[in-house]
Amino acid sequence: MAVWDNYAVLLNDQGFCRIYSLDRKELAGSYRLGSFHKNNHANCASFGVEYPEGNMTFPALYVSECRRPYRCFVENVNLDSAKVIQTLQYQAAGGEAQVVHDWIVDREERKLYGVSRLLVPDGNKASDSLRIIRFPLPLLSDGNVTLTAKDVEEQFHIYLPNLLQGGSIRKGILYLPVGLHTGNEHRKDAERAIVMVNLKRQQVTHILNLQEKLMNEPEDVDFHGKHLLLFCGQTGGIYGSNTKIQIIKKHKIYMNIAVILSGGIGSRMGSNIPKQYIMVAGRPIISYCIDKFVQSNEIDALVIALDKQWIDFIQPYVVMLQLPVYYAEPGETRQHTIYNALKLIRSHGGVDDDVVIIHDSVRPLVSSQVIHDCICGCIANDAAIATISVKDTIYMSAEGNCITDVPKRSTLHAGQTPEAFKLGKYLKIHEERSYEEIAAVTGGAEFAFRCGMKVFLSKGEEINFKLTTPEDLERFEQIVNSNQL
């Protein structure tokens, strides 16, 4: 399936094409592609960048053959006909066709990706692996193109033993639909799901589980505005001639929303203004924190919880950000502030599976890796908190004067932020508690844990320290002035 404007191009085995009008919700065209042949297994397609000569309705359509010799047919498609205008193939040095099940165009970067499911050596056995190769996107004027190893710009493998097919790329994320498992070894959480691969990090960052929402396996995906359309075949994954257009499912992709807590006073710093607004090298501390989240490329929206009097002060540092920014009012306690932010996110369309990443504005040295690990830990569980190992021996004393217990140091972890929570579950436990109960909360992750949420301990870093005292501020200034950020 491929989506352009208000049309979805649906393919079946062999290369039969149906064009569906998304706004009129009716069939707009039906015909055989130029690449139609009986051994073709074409159910993956993506639109390219260039428009074929004489066609201003659709860009060139890149259709994956999916079976040997694993070609990519570039077609000039209209509402009533199509013809092949270019053929692409990946070959080894000896001329042997290399396996590429799905050819996917990254329109934003003008790249062509080849995705293949392979068996690779893994100790004494062979394991399923997904190979992802990046090529430059050939021009239509190049004619038929044979790609070789010298054209490979980058390639990597990810382990996922489920059946993946089709895909779409947006903002550096490869969205792969996952069908039924193919053997005894598989991941249940990735069966009838959407796997999201960060192409820069070369790793799976999200798995959107759709088992309860889809009866049939998704066979391809593409974007229509801010929504992802799922093309689902009949039971067993077969798209037959009698399949109905209603098999298209619309699902809003969940978001990662950062909440920066900036309502504290910071009395221990001894400053006449809240410590997050202290200027360091010409910028307030909070601006360093915001930059860290924006630079992580993991965040879709930003919520800053702060007193209204400081909005104009920080506005110059957020006005140029390429993502939505919202302001939440601080509450009487830290947890009430978090609750206000959660309600704000819900009021702006937040869904249950959205990941809310909460961070202290006075931890300005948080790294992209810490943010990433916390988000991934939350996605796989209900929540996550960045932690570091405890180095010193901890003694417990019931009365405060004699040791009553010495817990194992290996079981102890010191909490930091960020903390990440699935919006639906975290908001619900707040809604079910009284104002006084929320006021008594001393830690967001502790609250989630005591309310039955599964909280993952993600990896923090020593450098992610909190600016609490003048000594902390001096240490941060030294790091900034030495250009170690």
Coordinates of C-alpha atoms in Angstrom, one line a residue:
M1 CA 0.0 0.0 0.0
A2 CA 1.1 3.6 -0.7
V3 CA -0.7 6.8 0.2
W4 CA -0.6 10.0 -1.8
D5 CA -2.8 13.0 -1.1
N6 CA -6.3 11.5 -0.6
Y7 CA -5.6 8.3 -2.5
A8 CA -4.4 4.9 -1.2
V9 CA -2.9 2.5 -3.7
L10 CA -3.6 -1.1 -2.7
L11 CA -1.7 -4.1 -4.1
N12 CA -2.2 -7.8 -4.1
D13 CA -0.1 -10.8 -5.1
Q14 CA 1.0 -10.7 -8.8
G15 CA 0.6 -6.9 -9.1
F16 CA -3.1 -6.1 -9.3
C17 CA -3.8 -2.6 -8.2
R18 CA -6.8 -0.8 -6.6
I19 CA -6.9 2.9 -6.0
Y20 CA -9.1 3.9 -3.1
S21 CA -10.3 7.5 -2.5
L22 CA -9.9 8.2 1.2
D23 CA -12.1 11.3 1.2
R24 CA -14.9 9.9 -0.8
K25 CA -14.5 6.4 0.7
E26 CA -14.9 4.7 -2.7
L27 CA -12.9 2.8 -5.3
A28 CA -11.4 5.3 -7.8
G29 CA -9.5 2.9 -10.1
S30 CA -8.7 -0.8 -10.6
Y31 CA -6.2 -2.4 -13.0
R32 CA -3.1 -4.5 -13.4
L33 CA 0.3 -2.8 -12.8
G34 CA 2.8 -2.8 -15.6
S35 CA 4.9 -5.1 -13.4
F36 CA 2.1 -7.7 -13.1
H37 CA 3.3 -11.3 -13.4
K38 CA 2.2 -14.6 -11.9
N39 CA 5.2 -15.0 -9.6
N40 CA 5.1 -11.5 -8.3
H41 CA 4.3 -11.1 -4.6
A42 CA 3.8 -7.3 -4.8
N43 CA 2.1 -6.1 -1.6
C44 CA 4.6 -3.4 -0.7
A45 CA 4.9 0.0 -2.5
S46 CA 5.9 3.5 -1.7
F47 CA 5.8 6.8 -3.6
G48 CA 9.0 8.4 -4.6
V49 CA 10.1 12.0 -5.1
E50 CA 10.1 12.7 -8.8
Y51 CA 7.0 12.9 -11.0
P52 CA 7.1 10.9 -14.2
E53 CA 6.9 13.0 -17.4
G54 CA 3.3 14.1 -18.1
N55 CA 2.0 13.0 -14.7
M56 CA 1.3 15.6 -12.1
T57 CA -1.1 13.5 -10.0
F58 CA 1.2 10.9 -8.5
P59 CA 5.0 10.7 -8.1
A60 CA 6.7 7.5 -9.3
L61 CA 5.5 4.4 -7.4
Y62 CA 8.2 2.0 -6.2
V63 CA 6.7 -1.6 -6.2
S64 CA 8.6 -4.5 -4.5
E65 CA 8.6 -7.8 -6.3
C66 CA 9.3 -9.6 -2.9
R67 CA 10.4 -12.8 -4.6
R68 CA 13.4 -13.7 -6.7
P69 CA 14.9 -11.9 -8.5
Y70 CA 13.8 -9.3 -5.9
R71 CA 13.4 -6.3 -8.3
C72 CA 11.9 -2.9 -7.6
F73 CA 9.6 -1.8 -10.4
V74 CA 9.2 2.0 -10.7
E75 CA 5.8 2.7 -12.2
N76 CA 4.0 5.7 -13.7
V77 CA 0.6 5.3 -12.1
N78 CA -2.7 7.1 -12.9
L79 CA -6.2 6.4 -11.9
D80 CA -6.8 4.1 -14.8
S81 CA -3.4 2.7 -15.8
A82 CA 0.2 2.2 -15.0
K83 CA 3.5 1.3 -16.8
V84 CA 7.0 0.4 -15.7
I85 CA 9.4 3.3 -16.3
Q86 CA 12.4 1.9 -14.4
T87 CA 13.7 -1.3 -12.8
L88 CA 16.1 -1.5 -9.9
Q89 CA 17.9 -4.5 -8.6
Y90 CA 20.6 -5.2 -6.0
Q91 CA 23.3 -7.7 -7.2
A92 CA 26.4 -9.2 -5.8
A93 CA 29.8 -8.9 -7.6
G94 CA 29.1 -12.1 -9.6
G95 CA 25.8 -10.8 -10.9
E96 CA 23.7 -12.9 -8.5
A97 CA 20.5 -11.2 -7.3
Q98 CA 20.6 -10.2 -3.6
V99 CA 17.6 -10.6 -1.4
V100 CA 15.5 -7.5 -0.9
H101 CA 11.9 -8.3 0.1
D102 CA 10.8 -4.7 0.4
W103 CA 12.0 -1.5 -1.3
I104 CA 11.0 1.6 0.7
V105 CA 11.7 5.2 -0.3
D106 CA 12.6 7.8 2.3
R107 CA 11.2 10.9 0.6
E108 CA 12.6 13.4 3.1
E109 CA 16.2 12.3 2.7
R110 CA 15.9 11.1 -0.9
K111 CA 17.2 7.6 0.0
L112 CA 16.1 4.1 -1.0
Y113 CA 16.1 1.4 1.6
G114 CA 16.1 -2.4 1.0
V115 CA 14.6 -4.5 3.8
S116 CA 15.2 -8.2 3.9
R117 CA 14.4 -11.0 6.3
L118 CA 17.4 -13.4 6.5
L119 CA 18.7 -16.3 8.5
V120 CA 22.1 -15.4 10.0
P121 CA 24.6 -17.5 12.0
D122 CA 23.9 -17.2 15.8
G123 CA 26.2 -19.5 17.7
N124 CA 25.3 -23.1 16.8
K125 CA 22.1 -22.1 15.1
A126 CA 20.7 -19.7 12.5
S127 CA 18.5 -16.9 13.8
D128 CA 16.1 -14.6 12.0
S129 CA 17.5 -11.2 11.3
L130 CA 16.2 -8.1 9.5
R131 CA 18.8 -6.6 7.2
I132 CA 18.3 -2.9 6.4
I133 CA 20.4 -1.4 3.6
R134 CA 20.5 2.3 2.5
F135 CA 21.2 3.3 -1.1
P136 CA 21.0 6.7 -2.8
L137 CA 17.7 7.1 -4.6
P138 CA 18.4 6.8 -8.4
L139 CA 17.0 9.4 -10.7
L140 CA 14.3 8.4 -13.1
S141 CA 16.5 9.6 -15.9
D142 CA 19.1 7.0 -14.9
G143 CA 17.0 4.3 -16.6
N144 CA 17.3 0.7 -15.3
V145 CA 19.8 0.5 -12.4
T146 CA 21.8 -2.4 -11.0
L147 CA 22.9 -1.5 -7.4
T148 CA 26.0 -3.2 -6.1
A149 CA 28.0 -3.2 -2.9
K150 CA 29.7 0.1 -3.8
D151 CA 26.3 1.8 -3.8
V152 CA 25.6 0.7 -0.2
E153 CA 25.8 3.8 2.0
E154 CA 24.9 1.9 5.2
Q155 CA 23.6 -1.4 6.4
F156 CA 22.7 -3.0 9.7
H157 CA 20.8 -6.0 11.2
I158 CA 18.1 -6.1 13.9
Y159 CA 16.9 -9.3 15.5
L160 CA 13.1 -9.9 15.2
P161 CA 11.9 -13.4 14.4
N162 CA 8.4 -12.3 13.3
L163 CA 7.2 -11.8 9.7
L164 CA 7.7 -8.2 8.6
Q165 CA 6.3 -6.9 5.3
G166 CA 6.0 -3.5 3.7
G167 CA 6.8 -0.3 5.5
S168 CA 7.0 3.5 5.5
I169 CA 9.6 6.0 6.6
R170 CA 8.9 9.3 8.3
K171 CA 11.3 11.6 10.2
G172 CA 14.0 9.0 10.3
I173 CA 11.8 6.3 11.7
L174 CA 11.0 3.1 9.7
Y175 CA 7.5 1.8 10.5
L176 CA 7.3 -1.9 9.8
P177 CA 4.0 -3.9 10.0
V178 CA 4.5 -7.3 11.7
G179 CA 2.3 -10.3 10.8
L180 CA 2.1 -13.7 12.4
H181 CA 5.1 -15.5 13.7
T182 CA 6.9 -17.9 11.4
G183 CA 8.1 -20.6 13.8
N184 CA 8.5 -21.6 17.4
E185 CA 10.8 -18.7 18.1
H186 CA 9.0 -15.4 18.1
R187 CA 8.0 -12.3 20.1
K188 CA 4.4 -12.3 21.2
D189 CA 4.5 -8.6 21.8
A190 CA 5.4 -8.1 18.2
E191 CA 2.6 -10.2 16.6
R192 CA 0.1 -8.0 14.8
A193 CA 2.0 -4.9 15.6
I194 CA 3.9 -2.0 14.2
V195 CA 7.7 -2.1 14.8
M196 CA 9.4 1.3 14.7
V197 CA 13.1 1.3 13.8
N198 CA 15.2 4.5 14.4
L199 CA 17.4 4.5 11.3
K200 CA 20.0 6.8 12.9
R201 CA 20.4 4.7 16.0
Q202 CA 19.9 1.4 14.1
Q203 CA 17.7 -0.1 16.7
V204 CA 14.0 -0.9 17.5
T205 CA 12.7 2.0 19.6
H206 CA 9.0 1.2 19.8
I207 CA 6.6 -1.7 19.3
L208 CA 3.0 -0.7 19.0
N209 CA 1.0 -3.8 20.0
L210 CA -2.3 -4.1 18.0
Q211 CA -3.3 -7.6 18.8
E212 CA -6.5 -6.5 20.5
K213 CA -7.4 -4.0 17.7
L214 CA -6.7 -6.1 14.6
M215 CA -8.2 -9.5 13.7
N216 CA -5.9 -9.9 10.7
E217 CA -2.3 -9.2 10.2
P218 CA -1.2 -5.8 8.8
E219 CA 0.6 -6.1 5.5
D220 CA 1.7 -2.6 4.8
V221 CA 1.5 0.9 6.3
D222 CA 1.7 4.5 5.1
F223 CA 0.9 7.9 6.5
H224 CA -2.2 10.0 5.8
G225 CA -1.6 13.3 7.5
K226 CA -0.6 12.6 11.1
H227 CA -2.3 9.2 11.0
L228 CA -0.9 5.8 10.0
L229 CA -3.1 3.7 7.7
L230 CA -2.8 0.0 8.1
F231 CA -3.5 -2.3 5.2
C232 CA -4.7 -5.6 6.6
G233 CA -5.2 -8.8 4.6
Q234 CA -7.7 -11.6 5.3
T235 CA -7.0 -14.2 8.0
G236 CA -3.6 -15.8 7.2
G237 CA -2.4 -12.7 5.5
I238 CA -3.8 -13.4 2.0
Y239 CA -5.2 -10.5 0.1
G240 CA -7.7 -12.0 -2.3
S241 CA -9.8 -10.6 -5.1
N242 CA -12.8 -10.5 -2.8
T243 CA -11.1 -8.4 0.0
K244 CA -13.2 -5.3 0.9
I245 CA -11.8 -1.8 1.1
Q246 CA -12.9 -1.6 4.7
I247 CA -9.8 -3.5 5.6
I248 CA -8.0 -0.2 5.9
K249 CA -7.6 0.7 9.5
K250 CA -6.7 4.1 10.8
H251 CA -4.7 4.4 14.0
K252 CA -3.1 7.4 15.6
I253 CA 0.6 6.8 16.3
Y254 CA 1.3 7.5 19.9
M255 CA 3.7 10.2 20.9
N256 CA 6.6 10.9 23.3
I257 CA 5.8 14.0 25.2
A258 CA 8.4 15.6 27.5
V259 CA 7.3 17.4 30.6
I260 CA 9.9 19.7 32.1
L261 CA 9.2 20.5 35.7
S262 CA 10.1 24.1 36.4
G263 CA 8.0 25.2 39.3
G264 CA 10.5 24.8 42.1
I265 CA 12.0 27.6 44.1
G266 CA 15.4 26.1 45.0
S267 CA 16.0 27.7 48.4
R268 CA 19.2 25.8 49.0
M269 CA 20.9 27.5 46.1
G270 CA 20.8 30.8 48.0
S271 CA 19.7 32.7 44.9
N272 CA 17.0 35.4 44.7
I273 CA 15.5 33.7 41.6
P274 CA 14.5 30.0 41.1
K275 CA 17.7 28.1 40.2
Q276 CA 16.4 26.9 36.8
Y277 CA 16.4 30.5 35.6
I278 CA 19.9 31.3 36.7
M279 CA 22.0 32.4 33.7
V280 CA 25.0 30.3 32.7
A281 CA 27.1 31.5 29.7
G282 CA 24.2 33.8 28.7
R283 CA 21.4 31.3 28.9
P284 CA 19.1 30.1 31.7
I285 CA 19.7 26.6 33.1
I286 CA 16.3 25.4 31.9
S287 CA 17.3 26.1 28.3
Y288 CA 20.1 23.6 28.4
C289 CA 17.7 21.0 29.7
I290 CA 15.2 21.7 26.9
D291 CA 17.9 21.5 24.2
K292 CA 18.9 18.0 25.5
F293 CA 15.4 16.7 24.9
V294 CA 15.0 18.4 21.5
Q295 CA 18.4 17.1 20.3
S296 CA 17.5 13.5 21.3
N297 CA 15.1 13.3 18.3
E298 CA 12.8 11.2 20.5
I299 CA 10.3 13.9 21.5
D300 CA 7.1 14.9 19.6
A301 CA 5.8 17.6 22.0
L302 CA 7.0 19.6 25.0
V303 CA 5.2 20.6 28.1
I304 CA 6.8 23.1 30.5
A305 CA 5.3 23.3 34.0
L306 CA 6.1 26.8 35.4
D307 CA 4.7 29.8 37.0
K308 CA 3.1 32.2 34.5
Q309 CA 5.4 35.0 35.4
W310 CA 8.3 33.2 33.8
I311 CA 6.7 32.3 30.4
D312 CA 7.9 35.6 28.8
F313 CA 11.4 35.0 30.2
I314 CA 11.9 31.5 28.6
Q315 CA 9.9 32.3 25.4
P316 CA 13.0 33.3 23.4
Y317 CA 14.5 29.9 24.1
V318 CA 11.5 27.9 22.8
V319 CA 10.0 30.0 20.0
M320 CA 12.2 28.4 17.3
L321 CA 11.7 24.8 18.4
Q322 CA 10.4 22.6 15.7
L323 CA 7.8 20.9 17.9
P324 CA 4.6 21.9 19.8
V325 CA 5.2 23.6 23.2
Y326 CA 2.6 23.9 25.9
Y327 CA 2.6 25.4 29.4
A328 CA 1.1 23.7 32.5
E329 CA 0.5 25.5 35.8
P330 CA 2.5 24.3 38.8
G331 CA 0.5 22.7 41.6
E332 CA 0.9 22.8 45.4
T333 CA 3.3 19.9 45.2
R334 CA 5.6 18.3 42.6
Q335 CA 3.0 15.5 42.1
H336 CA 0.2 17.9 41.7
T337 CA 2.2 19.7 39.0
I338 CA 2.7 16.4 37.2
Y339 CA -1.1 15.8 37.5
N340 CA -1.8 19.2 35.9
A341 CA 0.6 18.3 33.0
L342 CA -1.1 14.9 32.5
K343 CA -4.5 16.6 32.3
L344 CA -3.2 19.2 29.9
I345 CA -1.8 16.4 27.6
R346 CA -5.1 14.6 27.6
S347 CA -7.0 17.8 26.8
H348 CA -4.8 18.2 23.7
G349 CA -5.6 14.8 22.3
G350 CA -3.2 12.6 24.3
V351 CA -4.0 8.9 24.0
D352 CA -3.5 6.0 26.5
D353 CA -0.3 4.7 24.8
D354 CA 1.4 8.1 24.7
V355 CA 4.7 8.1 26.7
V356 CA 5.1 11.0 29.1
I357 CA 8.7 11.7 30.0
I358 CA 9.0 13.8 33.1
H359 CA 12.3 15.6 33.9
D360 CA 13.6 18.1 36.4
S361 CA 14.6 21.4 34.8
V362 CA 17.7 21.4 37.0
R363 CA 19.2 18.3 35.5
P364 CA 20.6 20.0 32.4
L365 CA 23.1 17.3 31.5
V366 CA 20.8 14.5 30.7
S367 CA 22.0 12.6 27.6
S368 CA 20.1 11.3 24.6
Q369 CA 21.0 7.8 25.6
V370 CA 19.4 8.2 29.0
I371 CA 16.2 9.6 27.5
H372 CA 16.1 6.9 24.9
D373 CA 16.6 4.1 27.4
C374 CA 13.9 5.5 29.7
I375 CA 11.4 5.7 26.9
C376 CA 12.1 2.2 25.7
G377 CA 11.8 0.9 29.3
C378 CA 8.4 2.5 29.6
I379 CA 7.2 1.1 26.3
A380 CA 8.1 -2.4 27.3
N381 CA 6.5 -2.0 30.7
D382 CA 4.2 0.6 32.3
A383 CA 6.8 3.1 33.4
A384 CA 10.5 3.6 33.8
I385 CA 12.9 5.7 35.8
A386 CA 16.6 6.5 35.2
T387 CA 18.8 5.1 38.0
I388 CA 22.4 4.7 38.9
S389 CA 24.0 2.1 41.1
V390 CA 24.6 2.9 44.8
K391 CA 28.4 2.9 45.5
D392 CA 28.4 3.3 49.2
T393 CA 27.2 0.8 51.8
I394 CA 23.7 1.8 53.1
Y395 CA 22.8 1.2 56.7
M396 CA 19.3 1.1 58.1
S397 CA 18.3 2.2 61.6
A398 CA 14.8 1.9 62.9
E399 CA 15.4 4.3 65.8
G400 CA 18.1 6.4 64.2
N401 CA 21.0 5.4 66.5
C402 CA 21.9 1.7 65.9
I403 CA 22.1 -0.4 62.7
T404 CA 19.0 -2.6 62.3
D405 CA 19.7 -3.8 58.8
V406 CA 22.3 -3.6 56.0
P407 CA 20.6 -4.2 52.6
K408 CA 22.6 -5.7 49.8
R409 CA 24.2 -2.9 47.8
S410 CA 23.5 -4.8 44.5
T411 CA 19.8 -4.4 45.1
L412 CA 19.9 -0.6 45.6
H413 CA 19.5 2.0 42.9
A414 CA 19.5 5.8 43.2
G415 CA 16.7 7.4 41.3
Q416 CA 17.2 10.3 38.9
T417 CA 15.0 11.7 36.2
P418 CA 13.7 11.3 33.5
E419 CA 10.8 9.2 34.6
A420 CA 8.5 7.9 31.8
F421 CA 4.9 6.7 32.1
K422 CA 2.2 5.5 29.8
L423 CA -0.3 8.4 29.9
G424 CA -3.5 6.3 30.3
K425 CA -2.4 4.3 33.3
Y426 CA -0.6 7.1 35.0
L427 CA -3.4 9.6 34.6
K428 CA -5.9 7.0 35.9
I429 CA -4.1 6.4 39.2
H430 CA -4.1 10.2 39.8
E431 CA -7.9 10.4 39.0
E432 CA -8.6 7.6 41.5
R433 CA -6.7 9.3 44.4
S434 CA -7.7 12.2 46.6
Y435 CA -6.0 15.6 46.6
E436 CA -4.4 14.7 50.0
E437 CA -3.2 11.3 48.8
I438 CA -1.5 12.9 45.8
A439 CA 0.0 15.6 48.0
A440 CA 1.7 12.9 50.1
V441 CA 3.5 11.4 47.1
T442 CA 7.3 11.8 47.4
G443 CA 8.3 10.3 44.1
G444 CA 6.5 9.8 40.7
A445 CA 7.9 6.3 40.0
E446 CA 7.3 5.2 43.6
F447 CA 3.6 6.4 43.3
A448 CA 3.3 4.3 40.1
F449 CA 4.9 1.3 41.7
R450 CA 2.7 1.4 44.8
C451 CA -0.4 1.7 42.6
G452 CA 0.4 -1.5 40.7
M453 CA 2.2 -0.2 37.6
K454 CA 5.3 -2.1 36.4
V455 CA 8.3 0.3 36.7
F456 CA 11.5 -0.5 34.8
L457 CA 14.9 0.7 36.1
S458 CA 16.6 2.2 33.1
K459 CA 20.2 3.3 33.1
G460 CA 21.1 6.7 34.3
E461 CA 24.5 8.5 34.4
E462 CA 26.6 10.1 37.0
I463 CA 26.8 13.3 34.9
N464 CA 23.0 13.6 35.1
F465 CA 23.2 15.3 38.5
K466 CA 20.7 17.7 40.0
L467 CA 21.7 21.3 40.6
T468 CA 20.8 21.7 44.2
T469 CA 23.7 23.6 45.9
P470 CA 26.1 26.4 44.9
E471 CA 28.7 23.7 44.5
D472 CA 26.5 21.9 41.9
L473 CA 26.1 25.2 40.0
E474 CA 29.8 25.8 40.0
R475 CA 30.4 22.3 38.7
F476 CA 27.9 22.9 35.9
E477 CA 29.4 26.3 35.0
Q478 CA 32.8 24.6 34.7
I479 CA 31.4 22.0 32.3
V480 CA 29.7 24.6 30.1
N481 CA 32.8 26.9 30.0
S482 CA 35.0 24.0 29.1
N483 CA 32.7 23.2 26.1
Q484 CA 32.0 19.7 27.4
L485 CA 28.3 19.8 26.6

